[in-house]
Amino acid sequence: MKISVLRIGHRLVRDDRLTTHVALVARAFGSEKVYMTDAADSLKQTVDEITKSWGGSSDFNIELISNWNRVVMNWKREGKTIVHLTMYGIPLGDRIKELRREKNILVVIGAEKVPRELYDLANYNIAIGNQPHSEVAALSIFLDRMFEGKQFNREFRDAKIKIIPAAKGKIVREMTPVSYEKSDSKGPTT
Ligand code: SAM
């Protein structure tokens, strides 16, 4: 299953950190693309830099867009599924089984109020609980429930740095592009 994210709305400067977090969560929790409206190019650059260091640039990208409607219509034309996350929707647990059967999902989240027409364009309006909270929380829970935790086993290819999990302290390994097996000097292994 492939999941992309569409973030509608971005209040300049005020939302920079939140929008960056949307992109980082999307990347770390297994989605392959984020479309963003109204965000600054510098924000995309920040996330691109992080992806370059931590890996997965061939599997994840960000596209700045000016027209969310066109993206949604293109996805619908291709027969792909649009899931809008909103506190007014149907609880995720009531739809999770059918959603997991989809092959391609565009999950849409807002910044403030989203345009009314999106509720009709979406194949599913899904609530992560029917209380107001945050698009970052809603996206995290949605991706985690969809991928059932398997997203954390994913390999982030071509990482320059990698964390070695530790019970205490921080262990970060710098990766070399080509590594040589210690016991065999015949040539490189990837
Ligand atoms: N009144 C908005 C709404 O319709 O959910 C809340 C705005 S909230 C600051 C920004 C975004 O967070 C929303 O557009 C929605 O995508 C997401 N969100 C917030 N609470 C949610 C919930 N309980 N379930 C699903 N998505 C939620």
Short mmCIF file of C-alpha atoms and ligand atoms in Angstrom, two decimals:
data_model
loop_
_atom_site.label_atom_id
_atom_site.label_comp_id
_atom_site.label_asym_id
_atom_site.label_seq_id
_atom_site.Cartn_x
_atom_site.Cartn_y
_atom_site.Cartn_z
CA MET A 1 0.00 0.00 0.00
CA LYS A 2 1.28 3.47 -0.92
CA ILE A 3 0.26 6.57 1.01
CA SER A 4 0.89 10.20 0.02
CA VAL A 5 -0.06 13.25 2.04
CA LEU A 6 -1.70 16.51 1.00
CA ARG A 7 -1.40 19.36 3.47
CA ILE A 8 -3.89 22.13 2.73
CA GLY A 9 -3.12 25.61 4.06
CA HIS A 10 -0.07 27.02 5.76
CA ARG A 11 -0.01 30.29 7.69
CA LEU A 12 3.30 31.84 6.66
CA VAL A 13 5.98 31.87 9.39
CA ARG A 14 3.47 30.96 12.13
CA ASP A 15 3.00 27.43 10.74
CA ASP A 16 6.59 26.77 9.58
CA ARG A 17 7.47 24.43 12.42
CA LEU A 18 4.19 22.53 12.29
CA THR A 19 4.36 22.08 8.52
CA THR A 20 7.95 20.85 8.83
CA HIS A 21 6.73 18.34 11.41
CA VAL A 22 3.97 17.17 9.05
CA ALA A 23 6.64 16.42 6.44
CA LEU A 24 8.99 14.72 8.92
CA VAL A 25 6.21 12.52 10.31
CA ALA A 26 5.06 11.65 6.78
CA ARG A 27 8.61 10.57 5.88
CA ALA A 28 9.42 8.74 9.12
CA PHE A 29 6.05 6.95 9.27
CA GLY A 30 6.18 5.47 5.78
CA SER A 31 4.48 7.81 3.32
CA GLU A 32 6.17 8.48 0.02
CA LYS A 33 5.19 12.02 -0.90
CA VAL A 34 3.90 15.25 0.61
CA TYR A 35 2.10 17.91 -1.39
CA MET A 36 2.06 21.26 0.39
CA THR A 37 0.14 24.39 -0.40
CA ASP A 38 1.38 27.88 0.50
CA ALA A 39 4.61 26.68 2.16
CA ALA A 40 7.94 28.40 1.52
CA ASP A 41 10.64 26.85 -0.64
CA SER A 42 13.04 27.08 2.34
CA LEU A 43 10.83 24.67 4.22
CA LYS A 44 11.09 22.09 1.46
CA GLN A 45 14.86 22.61 1.44
CA THR A 46 15.04 21.97 5.21
CA VAL A 47 13.23 18.63 4.87
CA ASP A 48 15.21 17.70 1.73
CA GLU A 49 18.45 18.25 3.70
CA ILE A 50 17.20 16.02 6.50
CA THR A 51 16.23 13.32 4.00
CA LYS A 52 19.68 13.54 2.37
CA SER A 53 21.38 12.90 5.71
CA TRP A 54 18.97 10.34 7.16
CA GLY A 55 18.23 8.49 3.93
CA GLY A 56 15.36 7.54 1.71
CA SER A 57 15.55 10.40 -0.80
CA SER A 58 14.69 7.99 -3.63
CA ASP A 59 11.54 6.91 -1.76
CA PHE A 60 10.23 10.23 -0.44
CA ASN A 61 9.75 13.71 -1.84
CA ILE A 62 7.96 16.99 -1.23
CA GLU A 63 6.15 18.99 -3.87
CA LEU A 64 5.07 22.58 -3.33
CA ILE A 65 1.75 23.20 -5.07
CA SER A 66 -0.51 26.20 -5.60
CA ASN A 67 -3.74 24.35 -6.34
CA TRP A 68 -4.82 21.52 -3.98
CA ASN A 69 -7.95 20.91 -6.03
CA ARG A 70 -5.96 19.92 -9.10
CA VAL A 71 -3.97 17.34 -7.09
CA VAL A 72 -7.15 15.82 -5.64
CA MET A 73 -8.86 15.73 -9.05
CA ASN A 74 -5.82 14.07 -10.67
CA TRP A 75 -5.78 11.38 -7.99
CA LYS A 76 -9.50 10.77 -8.38
CA ARG A 77 -9.14 10.57 -12.16
CA GLU A 78 -6.56 7.82 -11.67
CA GLY A 79 -9.03 5.93 -9.49
CA LYS A 80 -6.97 6.42 -6.33
CA THR A 81 -8.51 6.91 -2.90
CA ILE A 82 -8.81 10.23 -1.06
CA VAL A 83 -8.96 10.08 2.74
CA HIS A 84 -9.63 13.38 4.52
CA LEU A 85 -8.75 13.46 8.21
CA THR A 86 -11.26 15.53 10.16
CA MET A 87 -12.73 15.39 13.64
CA TYR A 88 -16.20 15.42 12.03
CA GLY A 89 -15.61 12.15 10.16
CA ILE A 90 -16.29 8.47 10.79
CA PRO A 91 -14.03 6.89 13.44
CA LEU A 92 -10.94 5.28 11.88
CA GLY A 93 -11.63 1.96 13.62
CA ASP A 94 -14.94 1.65 11.73
CA ARG A 95 -13.20 1.85 8.33
CA ILE A 96 -9.69 0.53 8.93
CA LYS A 97 -10.26 -2.89 7.35
CA GLU A 98 -11.47 -1.51 4.04
CA LEU A 99 -8.84 1.24 4.03
CA ARG A 100 -6.07 -1.35 4.43
CA ARG A 101 -7.28 -3.03 1.23
CA GLU A 102 -6.60 0.15 -0.82
CA LYS A 103 -3.48 0.27 -2.98
CA ASN A 104 -2.98 4.06 -3.26
CA ILE A 105 -4.20 6.59 -0.73
CA LEU A 106 -3.90 10.36 -0.67
CA VAL A 107 -4.46 11.44 2.92
CA VAL A 108 -5.51 15.07 3.28
CA ILE A 109 -4.95 17.17 6.39
CA GLY A 110 -5.68 20.83 7.04
CA ALA A 111 -3.98 23.66 8.86
CA GLU A 112 -7.06 25.61 9.89
CA LYS A 113 -10.50 25.33 8.28
CA VAL A 114 -10.43 23.23 5.12
CA PRO A 115 -12.64 24.10 2.11
CA ARG A 116 -16.14 22.58 2.36
CA GLU A 117 -15.90 20.90 -1.06
CA LEU A 118 -13.14 18.61 0.20
CA TYR A 119 -15.67 16.78 2.40
CA ASP A 120 -17.57 15.83 -0.78
CA LEU A 121 -14.52 15.10 -2.93
CA ALA A 122 -13.04 12.72 -0.34
CA ASN A 123 -13.91 9.02 -0.59
CA TYR A 124 -13.61 8.88 3.19
CA ASN A 125 -13.84 11.56 5.89
CA ILE A 126 -12.10 9.91 8.80
CA ALA A 127 -11.83 10.99 12.43
CA ILE A 128 -8.99 10.11 14.76
CA GLY A 129 -11.32 10.52 17.71
CA ASN A 130 -14.08 13.13 17.47
CA GLN A 131 -12.22 15.78 19.45
CA PRO A 132 -10.14 18.63 18.00
CA HIS A 133 -6.37 18.14 18.17
CA SER A 134 -3.57 18.46 15.63
CA GLU A 135 -2.86 17.46 12.04
CA VAL A 136 0.51 16.05 13.14
CA ALA A 137 -1.15 13.78 15.70
CA ALA A 138 -3.93 12.80 13.29
CA LEU A 139 -1.44 11.94 10.53
CA SER A 140 0.85 9.98 12.89
CA ILE A 141 -1.96 7.82 14.21
CA PHE A 142 -3.46 7.29 10.77
CA LEU A 143 -0.14 6.12 9.27
CA ASP A 144 0.66 3.94 12.25
CA ARG A 145 -2.75 2.22 12.18
CA MET A 146 -2.53 1.74 8.42
CA PHE A 147 1.00 0.30 8.45
CA GLU A 148 0.50 -1.44 11.81
CA GLY A 149 3.92 -0.42 13.09
CA LYS A 150 5.77 -2.05 10.18
CA GLN A 151 6.91 1.37 8.96
CA PHE A 152 9.56 1.37 11.68
CA ASN A 153 11.30 -1.67 10.16
CA ARG A 154 11.78 0.11 6.85
CA GLU A 155 15.27 0.69 5.49
CA PHE A 156 16.09 4.34 4.71
CA ARG A 157 18.37 3.84 1.77
CA ASP A 158 21.57 5.85 1.21
CA ALA A 159 21.57 7.31 4.72
CA LYS A 160 24.70 9.26 5.62
CA ILE A 161 24.00 8.85 9.31
CA LYS A 162 22.17 6.20 11.22
CA ILE A 163 21.21 5.77 14.85
CA ILE A 164 22.31 2.63 16.62
CA PRO A 165 19.57 2.11 19.21
CA ALA A 166 20.96 2.40 22.72
CA ALA A 167 19.47 1.96 26.16
CA LYS A 168 21.39 5.02 27.33
CA GLY A 169 23.18 7.84 25.54
CA LYS A 170 23.35 8.51 21.82
CA ILE A 171 25.12 6.34 19.27
CA VAL A 172 25.19 7.73 15.76
CA ARG A 173 27.10 5.97 12.98
CA GLU A 174 28.38 7.83 9.95
CA MET A 175 27.84 5.63 6.93
CA THR A 176 30.36 5.41 4.09
CA PRO A 177 28.94 5.10 0.56
CA VAL A 178 30.72 1.77 0.05
CA SER A 179 31.78 -0.51 2.86
CA TYR A 180 34.43 -3.25 2.72
CA GLU A 181 34.07 -6.50 4.57
CA LYS A 182 36.85 -6.74 7.14
CA SER A 183 37.55 -10.41 6.51
CA ASP A 184 37.68 -10.15 2.72
CA SER A 185 39.76 -7.59 0.83
CA LYS A 186 38.63 -8.70 -2.64
CA GLY A 187 36.25 -5.81 -3.22
CA PRO A 188 33.43 -3.65 -2.07
CA THR A 189 30.07 -4.84 -0.78
CA THR A 190 27.05 -2.64 -0.50
N1 SAM B 1 -11.83 22.18 12.79
C1 SAM B 1 -10.77 21.37 12.24
C2 SAM B 1 -11.25 20.00 11.72
O1 SAM B 1 -12.04 19.99 10.82
O2 SAM B 1 -10.76 18.92 12.12
C3 SAM B 1 -9.59 21.33 13.22
C4 SAM B 1 -8.43 22.04 12.66
S1 SAM B 1 -6.96 21.31 13.16
C5 SAM B 1 -6.07 22.64 13.84
C6 SAM B 1 -6.06 21.05 11.66
C7 SAM B 1 -6.23 19.69 11.06
O3 SAM B 1 -5.96 18.68 12.00
C8 SAM B 1 -7.58 19.37 10.51
O4 SAM B 1 -7.82 19.94 9.25
C9 SAM B 1 -7.55 17.85 10.45
O5 SAM B 1 -6.95 17.38 9.26
C10 SAM B 1 -6.65 17.50 11.64
N2 SAM B 1 -7.41 17.05 12.80
C11 SAM B 1 -7.56 17.69 13.98
N3 SAM B 1 -8.30 16.97 14.83
C12 SAM B 1 -8.63 15.83 14.19
C13 SAM B 1 -9.36 14.65 14.54
N4 SAM B 1 -9.93 14.51 15.73
N5 SAM B 1 -9.47 13.68 13.62
C14 SAM B 1 -8.89 13.79 12.41
N6 SAM B 1 -8.19 14.87 12.02
C15 SAM B 1 -8.05 15.86 12.89
#
